[in-house]
Amino acid sequence: MRLSTPLLAVLGLAADRVYGALDVNLDDPASIKKAAALVAQDLLTFYHGDEPGMVPGILPGPPPDGDYYWWQGGAMWGALLDYRHATGDKTYDDIVTQALLWQVGPNKDFMPPNWTASMGNDDQSFWALSSMLATEIGYTDPPKDQPQWLALAQAVFNEQTHEDRRVASGRCEWGLRWQVYPSNNGYNYINTIANACYFNIGARLARYTDNSTYADLANKTWNLIQDLGYISDKWDVYDGAHLPDCTDLNKAQFSYNAAMLLQGAAFLYNYTDGAQIWKDRIDSLSDRMIEIFFPNDIAYEPSCEASNCNADMLSFKGYTARWMGSTMQLAPYTREKIYPVLKTSAQAAVKQCTGGDNGRFCGFHWSTGVFDGKVGAGQQMNVLGALVSLLSPELPSPLTNQTGGTSIGDVNAGSDEPLVPTFSTITGGDKAGAGILTAILIAGSLSAFAWMSLD
């Protein structure tokens, strides 16, 4: 007689085998890949951009039209690229390529006109991070008449280096603003994630191209984040602060802020052949991350999980797992510390994937061991990231242009047009049309801006 999988779960039989709707042996890479394939399949049920009449690249939204903002589409493609790299499954290549290229915009910089008005620097960066990942894993290059993965990442980095995106003077000088445009709520918020994304992309461009200018800018950004107190003496990583002097620290801690910095530090550790300063930063960050974000070695978001995490926050666990996984690739000595935590966390993650019509959709609360009744793209990305992270240590290190990388770059990529356009003098005949256009823009922007409550 074979015991039912729920009974096995209750009895706790087999420490490293997780029974439930997903039957996974976490000691067997083939079993992990099989489970990850099911999670990826379920993740894409939330995506409709490949259907007739829909917009490629984006998840349904933004609210109230759907749960998701533009950036999460870019984040999802990164999750699927990591899945593809770890498993060799090329099922979704056509969808991923179409999605990324559809959202590049006329300046080939991930600034598509439909989303530019509400653009955050972190939003743009998440698409660039996926493009950079495609570069590093040797993902199929686009046709020659299309933007190339490396050049897209360089375009975003170049634009975010421009003074128009940054604080001109004072204690916060050179800080990258959260929002791109002065009209946006959050323009005066200098947050960690925007600056950490820039740091991360710079670190990766430095390693890929062996160009020290990128490393210098990444190091400058790390120093700024630390000097502003966003990284505490205990290695807590805070969310950000406001102008004029960035002293009103928002001490909310979200795992993806710390993980973005950790992964960037690992790239620079690898790029500098193990420089002690980056080893020390990796060690301090990872120790504190495990303490704060993995109580009992299970992923947890302390700033929202006990109350209410929004759709953005519901996706943070997956990024954190994936970026800790790549840290093990780039700094192999970290495996002894990081891998057991990620494994325990993945066990808990898979155990609660018992929801949805097929009985295997995942929730958000992993520490309870029980499906919480709420499904979403973020929840699926989280569990996919948890599984993929366990395959990371055995994967080859990310490529560079000297070790097999084929993507074509452009050091001058990106637009240098001013962020606030100058207009010719308005004539009387223009005023009526301008009034109508303004009304349309305001109506269309309200839903996009409503969520920005940190400012």
Short mmCIF file of C-alpha atoms in Angstrom, two decimals:
data_model
loop_
_atom_site.label_atom_id
_atom_site.label_comp_id
_atom_site.label_asym_id
_atom_site.label_seq_id
_atom_site.Cartn_x
_atom_site.Cartn_y
_atom_site.Cartn_z
CA MET A 1 0.00 0.00 0.00
CA ARG A 2 1.24 3.49 -0.84
CA LEU A 3 0.47 6.24 1.67
CA SER A 4 -1.23 9.34 0.31
CA THR A 5 1.01 12.33 -0.34
CA PRO A 6 -0.87 14.52 2.21
CA LEU A 7 -0.30 11.87 4.86
CA LEU A 8 3.37 11.62 3.98
CA ALA A 9 3.65 15.38 4.35
CA VAL A 10 1.97 15.31 7.74
CA LEU A 11 4.19 12.49 8.95
CA GLY A 12 7.24 14.34 7.67
CA LEU A 13 8.66 11.27 5.99
CA ALA A 14 11.85 11.88 4.01
CA ALA A 15 13.72 15.03 4.91
CA ASP A 16 14.84 15.96 1.43
CA ARG A 17 11.87 14.80 -0.58
CA VAL A 18 8.91 17.12 -0.74
CA TYR A 19 5.53 15.55 -1.36
CA GLY A 20 2.46 17.41 -2.40
CA ALA A 21 1.06 18.44 -5.74
CA LEU A 22 4.70 18.80 -6.82
CA ASP A 23 6.72 15.64 -6.10
CA VAL A 24 10.31 16.85 -5.82
CA ASN A 25 13.50 15.20 -4.69
CA LEU A 26 15.73 18.17 -3.90
CA ASP A 27 18.81 15.96 -4.06
CA ASP A 28 18.08 15.04 -7.68
CA PRO A 29 18.66 17.73 -10.33
CA ALA A 30 16.40 15.91 -12.80
CA SER A 31 13.56 15.98 -10.27
CA ILE A 32 14.13 19.66 -9.58
CA LYS A 33 14.04 20.42 -13.32
CA LYS A 34 10.81 18.46 -13.74
CA ALA A 35 9.12 20.39 -10.93
CA ALA A 36 10.48 23.72 -12.19
CA ALA A 37 8.99 22.98 -15.62
CA LEU A 38 5.53 22.64 -14.05
CA VAL A 39 5.95 25.85 -12.06
CA ALA A 40 7.08 27.71 -15.19
CA GLN A 41 4.12 26.35 -17.12
CA ASP A 42 1.73 27.59 -14.44
CA LEU A 43 3.52 30.95 -14.27
CA LEU A 44 2.76 31.61 -17.92
CA THR A 45 -0.96 31.14 -17.37
CA PHE A 46 -0.86 34.70 -15.98
CA TYR A 47 0.65 36.02 -19.24
CA HIS A 48 -1.52 36.84 -22.24
CA GLY A 49 0.82 38.99 -24.30
CA ASP A 50 1.24 36.28 -26.94
CA GLU A 51 -2.50 36.16 -27.59
CA PRO A 52 -4.20 38.03 -30.46
CA GLY A 53 -4.89 41.65 -29.64
CA MET A 54 -2.72 41.69 -26.52
CA VAL A 55 0.55 43.57 -25.90
CA PRO A 56 3.65 41.34 -25.84
CA GLY A 57 5.95 41.57 -22.84
CA ILE A 58 3.67 42.77 -20.06
CA LEU A 59 1.55 41.12 -17.41
CA PRO A 60 -2.07 42.30 -16.99
CA GLY A 61 -2.20 45.80 -15.49
CA PRO A 62 -1.49 48.26 -14.12
CA PRO A 63 -4.19 48.46 -11.44
CA PRO A 64 -7.13 48.69 -11.72
CA ASP A 65 -6.81 46.93 -15.08
CA GLY A 66 -4.72 44.14 -13.59
CA ASP A 67 -2.43 43.36 -10.69
CA TYR A 68 0.92 44.09 -12.27
CA TYR A 69 3.08 47.06 -13.19
CA TRP A 70 5.26 47.17 -16.28
CA TRP A 71 8.49 46.26 -14.50
CA GLN A 72 7.21 42.85 -13.41
CA GLY A 73 7.00 41.72 -17.01
CA GLY A 74 10.71 42.41 -17.36
CA ALA A 75 11.35 40.60 -14.10
CA MET A 76 9.38 37.55 -15.25
CA TRP A 77 11.47 37.19 -18.40
CA GLY A 78 14.57 37.21 -16.23
CA ALA A 79 13.11 34.39 -14.15
CA LEU A 80 12.39 32.38 -17.29
CA LEU A 81 15.86 33.04 -18.70
CA ASP A 82 17.39 31.71 -15.49
CA TYR A 83 15.04 28.72 -15.72
CA ARG A 84 16.11 28.09 -19.30
CA HIS A 85 19.79 28.33 -18.40
CA ALA A 86 19.46 25.97 -15.44
CA THR A 87 17.33 23.34 -17.16
CA GLY A 88 18.13 23.61 -20.85
CA ASP A 89 14.42 23.91 -21.61
CA LYS A 90 13.97 26.15 -24.67
CA THR A 91 10.18 25.85 -24.81
CA TYR A 92 9.59 29.53 -24.16
CA ASP A 93 12.36 31.06 -26.29
CA ASP A 94 10.05 32.57 -28.88
CA ILE A 95 7.82 34.12 -26.23
CA VAL A 96 10.76 35.53 -24.24
CA THR A 97 12.48 37.03 -27.27
CA GLN A 98 9.28 38.60 -28.59
CA ALA A 99 8.46 40.01 -25.16
CA LEU A 100 11.83 41.64 -24.54
CA LEU A 101 12.16 43.14 -28.01
CA TRP A 102 8.59 44.44 -28.04
CA GLN A 103 9.29 46.66 -25.05
CA VAL A 104 12.61 48.23 -26.11
CA GLY A 105 11.10 51.50 -27.37
CA PRO A 106 12.17 53.69 -30.30
CA ASN A 107 15.51 54.62 -28.68
CA LYS A 108 16.37 50.99 -27.95
CA ASP A 109 16.55 51.62 -24.21
CA PHE A 110 13.50 50.01 -22.60
CA MET A 111 11.59 53.28 -22.60
CA PRO A 112 8.48 52.36 -24.61
CA PRO A 113 6.12 55.33 -25.13
CA ASN A 114 3.15 53.62 -23.48
CA TRP A 115 5.02 53.43 -20.16
CA THR A 116 7.43 56.35 -20.25
CA ALA A 117 5.17 58.77 -18.35
CA SER A 118 5.20 56.60 -15.21
CA MET A 119 8.76 55.31 -15.62
CA GLY A 120 10.94 54.59 -12.61
CA ASN A 121 14.66 54.06 -12.93
CA ASP A 122 14.21 50.72 -11.18
CA ASP A 123 11.44 49.77 -13.66
CA GLN A 124 13.71 50.39 -16.62
CA SER A 125 16.53 48.55 -14.86
CA PHE A 126 14.60 45.33 -14.41
CA TRP A 127 14.22 45.01 -18.16
CA ALA A 128 17.93 45.79 -18.57
CA LEU A 129 18.77 43.13 -15.98
CA SER A 130 16.95 40.54 -18.08
CA SER A 131 18.78 41.75 -21.18
CA MET A 132 22.08 41.51 -19.31
CA LEU A 133 21.21 38.00 -18.18
CA ALA A 134 20.48 37.01 -21.77
CA THR A 135 23.97 38.30 -22.64
CA GLU A 136 25.65 36.30 -19.87
CA ILE A 137 23.94 32.96 -20.50
CA GLY A 138 24.55 33.00 -24.24
CA TYR A 139 20.87 33.28 -25.03
CA THR A 140 20.05 33.36 -28.73
CA ASP A 141 20.98 36.76 -30.17
CA PRO A 142 18.22 38.77 -31.87
CA PRO A 143 18.30 39.23 -35.66
CA LYS A 144 20.97 41.72 -36.72
CA ASP A 145 18.38 44.37 -37.55
CA GLN A 146 17.05 44.27 -33.97
CA PRO A 147 18.53 45.71 -30.74
CA GLN A 148 21.12 43.42 -29.18
CA TRP A 149 21.05 42.23 -25.56
CA LEU A 150 24.34 43.79 -24.45
CA ALA A 151 23.66 47.12 -26.15
CA LEU A 152 20.26 47.32 -24.45
CA ALA A 153 21.83 46.93 -21.02
CA GLN A 154 24.47 49.52 -21.91
CA ALA A 155 21.77 51.93 -23.10
CA VAL A 156 19.97 51.82 -19.78
CA PHE A 157 23.20 52.18 -17.82
CA ASN A 158 24.29 55.15 -19.92
CA GLU A 159 20.98 56.94 -19.54
CA GLN A 160 20.97 56.41 -15.80
CA THR A 161 24.51 57.76 -15.56
CA HIS A 162 23.31 61.05 -17.08
CA GLU A 163 23.01 64.01 -14.71
CA ASP A 164 19.33 64.46 -15.61
CA ARG A 165 18.55 61.29 -13.65
CA ARG A 166 20.57 62.28 -10.58
CA VAL A 167 20.74 64.65 -7.64
CA ALA A 168 22.90 67.64 -8.52
CA SER A 169 24.28 68.67 -5.13
CA GLY A 170 24.12 68.28 -1.37
CA ARG A 171 24.41 65.24 0.85
CA CYS A 172 22.54 63.06 -1.68
CA GLU A 173 24.66 64.25 -4.62
CA TRP A 174 24.82 61.78 -7.50
CA GLY A 175 22.04 59.68 -6.04
CA LEU A 176 19.86 58.09 -8.70
CA ARG A 177 16.25 59.17 -8.27
CA TRP A 178 13.49 56.62 -7.95
CA GLN A 179 11.38 58.18 -10.70
CA VAL A 180 12.62 59.44 -14.05
CA TYR A 181 10.39 62.51 -14.43
CA PRO A 182 9.88 65.46 -12.05
CA SER A 183 6.11 65.17 -12.47
CA ASN A 184 6.07 61.75 -10.81
CA ASN A 185 5.38 61.16 -7.15
CA GLY A 186 8.65 59.66 -5.92
CA TYR A 187 10.98 61.89 -7.95
CA ASN A 188 12.52 63.17 -4.72
CA TYR A 189 12.83 59.71 -3.20
CA ILE A 190 16.38 58.36 -3.50
CA ASN A 191 15.77 54.70 -2.98
CA THR A 192 18.01 51.72 -2.62
CA ILE A 193 16.56 49.57 -5.39
CA ALA A 194 17.13 52.11 -8.18
CA ASN A 195 20.73 52.66 -7.08
CA ALA A 196 21.30 48.95 -6.38
CA CYS A 197 20.08 48.08 -9.88
CA TYR A 198 22.51 50.58 -11.37
CA PHE A 199 25.30 49.16 -9.20
CA ASN A 200 24.42 45.62 -10.25
CA ILE A 201 24.29 46.38 -13.97
CA GLY A 202 27.58 48.29 -13.76
CA ALA A 203 29.28 45.41 -11.97
CA ARG A 204 28.10 42.98 -14.63
CA LEU A 205 29.08 45.21 -17.54
CA ALA A 206 32.53 45.60 -15.99
CA ARG A 207 33.01 41.86 -15.78
CA TYR A 208 31.51 41.11 -19.19
CA THR A 209 33.40 43.79 -21.13
CA ASP A 210 36.49 44.06 -18.89
CA ASN A 211 35.99 47.82 -18.89
CA SER A 212 37.03 49.35 -15.57
CA THR A 213 34.90 52.47 -16.10
CA TYR A 214 31.81 50.41 -15.33
CA ALA A 215 33.47 49.06 -12.20
CA ASP A 216 34.42 52.56 -11.08
CA LEU A 217 30.82 53.75 -11.41
CA ALA A 218 29.53 50.67 -9.63
CA ASN A 219 31.97 51.22 -6.77
CA LYS A 220 30.98 54.89 -6.58
CA THR A 221 27.35 53.83 -6.25
CA TRP A 222 28.09 51.33 -3.49
CA ASN A 223 29.93 54.02 -1.56
CA LEU A 224 27.01 56.41 -1.96
CA ILE A 225 24.49 53.84 -0.71
CA GLN A 226 26.68 53.09 2.29
CA ASP A 227 27.54 56.73 3.04
CA LEU A 228 23.85 57.66 3.08
CA GLY A 229 23.25 55.03 5.74
CA TYR A 230 21.11 52.80 3.55
CA ILE A 231 23.38 49.95 4.64
CA SER A 232 23.59 50.05 8.43
CA ASP A 233 26.48 49.07 10.65
CA LYS A 234 24.67 45.76 11.19
CA TRP A 235 24.29 45.30 7.40
CA ASP A 236 20.60 45.92 7.42
CA VAL A 237 19.60 47.32 4.02
CA TYR A 238 16.96 50.05 4.21
CA ASP A 239 14.58 51.15 1.48
CA GLY A 240 15.66 54.78 0.94
CA ALA A 241 15.18 58.41 1.97
CA HIS A 242 13.97 61.74 0.56
CA LEU A 243 15.56 64.93 -0.57
CA PRO A 244 16.80 67.41 0.39
CA ASP A 245 19.31 65.53 2.56
CA CYS A 246 18.33 61.82 2.60
CA THR A 247 18.23 61.66 6.37
CA ASP A 248 14.62 60.51 6.86
CA LEU A 249 15.52 56.85 6.41
CA ASN A 250 12.69 54.52 5.48
CA LYS A 251 13.89 51.50 7.45
CA ALA A 252 11.62 48.99 5.75
CA GLN A 253 13.70 45.99 4.72
CA PHE A 254 12.88 44.04 1.58
CA SER A 255 14.91 41.06 0.51
CA TYR A 256 15.42 42.14 -3.09
CA ASN A 257 17.27 45.31 -2.05
CA ALA A 258 19.90 43.31 -0.19
CA ALA A 259 19.98 40.54 -2.79
CA MET A 260 20.56 43.01 -5.63
CA LEU A 261 23.57 44.37 -3.76
CA LEU A 262 24.79 40.88 -2.89
CA GLN A 263 24.75 39.68 -6.48
CA GLY A 264 26.50 42.84 -7.70
CA ALA A 265 29.16 42.39 -5.03
CA ALA A 266 29.65 38.79 -6.18
CA PHE A 267 30.18 39.95 -9.77
CA LEU A 268 32.83 42.42 -8.61
CA TYR A 269 34.43 39.79 -6.36
CA ASN A 270 34.74 37.57 -9.42
CA TYR A 271 35.87 40.42 -11.67
CA THR A 272 38.61 41.44 -9.22
CA ASP A 273 39.83 37.85 -8.73
CA GLY A 274 38.57 37.69 -5.19
CA ALA A 275 39.38 41.14 -3.80
CA GLN A 276 39.09 41.10 -0.02
CA ILE A 277 36.84 44.17 0.10
CA TRP A 278 34.17 42.42 -1.99
CA LYS A 279 34.56 39.18 -0.05
CA ASP A 280 33.96 41.06 3.17
CA ARG A 281 30.87 42.71 1.71
CA ILE A 282 29.51 39.40 0.42
CA ASP A 283 30.07 37.77 3.80
CA SER A 284 28.49 40.55 5.83
CA LEU A 285 25.48 40.94 3.54
CA SER A 286 24.77 37.22 3.23
CA ASP A 287 25.05 36.66 6.98
CA ARG A 288 22.57 39.42 7.71
CA MET A 289 20.25 38.41 4.88
CA ILE A 290 19.96 34.88 6.23
CA GLU A 291 19.24 36.26 9.68
CA ILE A 292 16.61 38.78 8.54
CA PHE A 293 14.98 37.18 5.52
CA PHE A 294 15.28 33.46 6.30
CA PRO A 295 14.01 32.82 9.85
CA ASN A 296 14.31 29.07 10.40
CA ASP A 297 15.92 29.03 6.93
CA ILE A 298 12.63 29.78 5.17
CA ALA A 299 12.16 32.88 3.01
CA TYR A 300 10.13 35.62 4.68
CA GLU A 301 9.46 39.30 3.93
CA PRO A 302 9.57 40.97 7.37
CA SER A 303 8.29 44.37 6.26
CA CYS A 304 5.00 43.10 4.87
CA GLU A 305 4.38 39.38 5.24
CA ALA A 306 2.71 39.58 8.63
CA SER A 307 0.34 42.25 7.33
CA ASN A 308 -0.14 42.85 3.62
CA CYS A 309 2.34 42.60 0.76
CA ASN A 310 1.37 44.31 -2.50
CA ALA A 311 1.76 42.67 -5.92
CA ASP A 312 5.33 43.96 -6.23
CA MET A 313 6.39 42.61 -2.85
CA LEU A 314 4.81 39.24 -3.58
CA SER A 315 7.59 38.58 -6.11
CA PHE A 316 10.66 39.47 -4.03
CA LYS A 317 11.44 35.98 -2.67
CA GLY A 318 12.13 34.59 -6.12
CA TYR A 319 14.62 37.29 -7.09
CA THR A 320 16.41 36.84 -3.80
CA ALA A 321 16.77 33.08 -4.26
CA ARG A 322 18.01 33.44 -7.84
CA TRP A 323 20.53 36.14 -7.00
CA MET A 324 21.83 34.17 -4.02
CA GLY A 325 22.11 31.25 -6.41
CA SER A 326 24.26 33.21 -8.85
CA THR A 327 26.35 34.43 -5.92
CA MET A 328 27.32 30.78 -5.36
CA GLN A 329 28.46 30.59 -9.00
CA LEU A 330 30.58 33.72 -8.83
CA ALA A 331 31.95 33.19 -5.32
CA PRO A 332 31.91 29.40 -4.89
CA TYR A 333 33.11 29.54 -1.30
CA THR A 334 29.66 30.87 -0.33
CA ARG A 335 27.94 27.59 -1.23
CA GLU A 336 28.57 26.03 2.17
CA LYS A 337 26.63 28.83 3.84
CA ILE A 338 23.98 29.70 1.28
CA TYR A 339 22.96 26.37 -0.24
CA PRO A 340 21.52 24.70 2.88
CA VAL A 341 19.35 27.75 3.53
CA LEU A 342 18.04 27.84 -0.02
CA LYS A 343 17.34 24.12 0.09
CA THR A 344 15.31 24.31 3.29
CA SER A 345 13.46 27.31 1.92
CA ALA A 346 12.70 25.49 -1.33
CA GLN A 347 11.34 22.54 0.62
CA ALA A 348 8.90 24.84 2.39
CA ALA A 349 8.05 26.63 -0.85
CA VAL A 350 7.08 23.51 -2.77
CA LYS A 351 5.18 21.99 0.13
CA GLN A 352 2.50 24.70 -0.04
CA CYS A 353 2.01 24.53 -3.83
CA THR A 354 -1.34 22.77 -3.64
CA GLY A 355 -3.69 25.45 -4.99
CA GLY A 356 -5.48 26.30 -8.20
CA ASP A 357 -7.56 24.13 -10.47
CA ASN A 358 -4.68 21.72 -11.05
CA GLY A 359 -3.78 21.47 -7.36
CA ARG A 360 -0.21 22.72 -7.75
CA PHE A 361 -0.35 26.53 -7.85
CA CYS A 362 1.74 28.24 -5.19
CA GLY A 363 0.96 30.75 -2.47
CA PHE A 364 3.17 33.31 -0.79
CA HIS A 365 3.45 32.21 2.85
CA TRP A 366 6.00 29.42 2.89
CA SER A 367 6.62 29.10 6.61
CA THR A 368 3.07 27.90 7.36
CA GLY A 369 3.38 24.81 5.19
CA VAL A 370 -0.15 25.41 3.91
CA PHE A 371 -1.38 27.02 0.70
CA ASP A 372 -2.72 30.49 1.60
CA GLY A 373 -5.38 30.64 -1.09
CA LYS A 374 -3.84 33.44 -3.16
CA VAL A 375 -2.22 32.76 -6.53
CA GLY A 376 -0.33 35.09 -8.84
CA ALA A 377 2.62 35.55 -11.14
CA GLY A 378 4.77 36.69 -8.23
CA GLN A 379 4.05 33.56 -6.22
CA GLN A 380 4.97 31.35 -9.17
CA MET A 381 8.15 33.32 -9.87
CA ASN A 382 9.12 32.88 -6.23
CA VAL A 383 8.93 29.09 -6.27
CA LEU A 384 10.54 28.92 -9.70
CA GLY A 385 13.42 30.99 -8.34
CA ALA A 386 13.70 28.77 -5.28
CA LEU A 387 14.02 25.64 -7.41
CA VAL A 388 16.36 27.17 -10.00
CA SER A 389 18.66 28.47 -7.25
CA LEU A 390 19.42 24.88 -6.21
CA LEU A 391 20.76 24.14 -9.68
CA SER A 392 22.96 27.25 -9.80
CA PRO A 393 26.15 25.97 -8.14
CA GLU A 394 26.68 23.35 -10.84
CA LEU A 395 26.20 25.78 -13.70
CA PRO A 396 29.15 27.46 -15.43
CA SER A 397 29.91 31.03 -14.44
CA PRO A 398 28.24 33.77 -16.48
CA LEU A 399 29.91 34.37 -19.83
CA THR A 400 32.08 37.34 -20.75
CA ASN A 401 33.07 38.60 -24.18
CA GLN A 402 36.30 36.62 -23.70
CA THR A 403 34.71 33.32 -22.64
CA GLY A 404 32.10 32.72 -25.31
CA GLY A 405 29.71 35.65 -25.07
CA THR A 406 28.43 36.66 -28.50
CA SER A 407 26.13 39.61 -27.87
CA ILE A 408 27.13 42.82 -29.63
CA GLY A 409 27.46 45.94 -27.52
CA ASP A 410 27.44 49.67 -28.08
CA VAL A 411 29.27 51.84 -25.56
CA ASN A 412 27.32 54.86 -26.81
CA ALA A 413 23.89 53.22 -26.66
CA GLY A 414 20.93 55.09 -25.24
CA SER A 415 19.35 58.47 -25.72
CA ASP A 416 20.92 61.75 -24.64
CA GLU A 417 17.78 63.75 -25.28
CA PRO A 418 16.73 66.00 -22.37
CA LEU A 419 14.21 64.40 -20.04
CA VAL A 420 12.00 67.48 -19.99
CA PRO A 421 11.36 68.42 -23.63
CA THR A 422 11.28 72.05 -24.67
CA PHE A 423 8.27 73.11 -26.70
CA SER A 424 7.80 75.81 -29.28
CA THR A 425 5.54 78.73 -28.40
CA ILE A 426 1.90 77.65 -28.15
CA THR A 427 -0.43 79.44 -30.52
CA GLY A 428 -4.12 80.05 -29.99
CA GLY A 429 -4.99 77.28 -32.39
CA ASP A 430 -3.03 74.77 -30.31
CA LYS A 431 -4.74 75.44 -26.99
CA ALA A 432 -7.92 73.44 -27.48
CA GLY A 433 -6.05 70.36 -28.60
CA ALA A 434 -3.57 70.76 -25.78
CA GLY A 435 -6.39 70.88 -23.25
CA ILE A 436 -7.88 67.68 -24.58
CA LEU A 437 -4.49 65.96 -24.58
CA THR A 438 -3.81 67.05 -21.01
CA ALA A 439 -7.12 65.64 -19.85
CA ILE A 440 -6.36 62.34 -21.52
CA LEU A 441 -2.87 62.19 -19.99
CA ILE A 442 -4.16 62.97 -16.51
CA ALA A 443 -6.89 60.37 -16.71
CA GLY A 444 -4.46 57.77 -17.97
CA SER A 445 -1.88 58.54 -15.33
CA LEU A 446 -4.04 58.40 -12.22
CA SER A 447 -4.08 54.62 -11.95
CA ALA A 448 -0.37 54.39 -12.70
CA PHE A 449 0.59 56.86 -9.97
CA ALA A 450 -1.88 55.83 -7.29
CA TRP A 451 0.36 53.12 -5.85
CA MET A 452 3.33 55.38 -5.15
CA SER A 453 2.83 55.94 -1.44
CA LEU A 454 6.41 56.16 -0.23
CA ASP A 455 6.89 59.81 -1.14
#
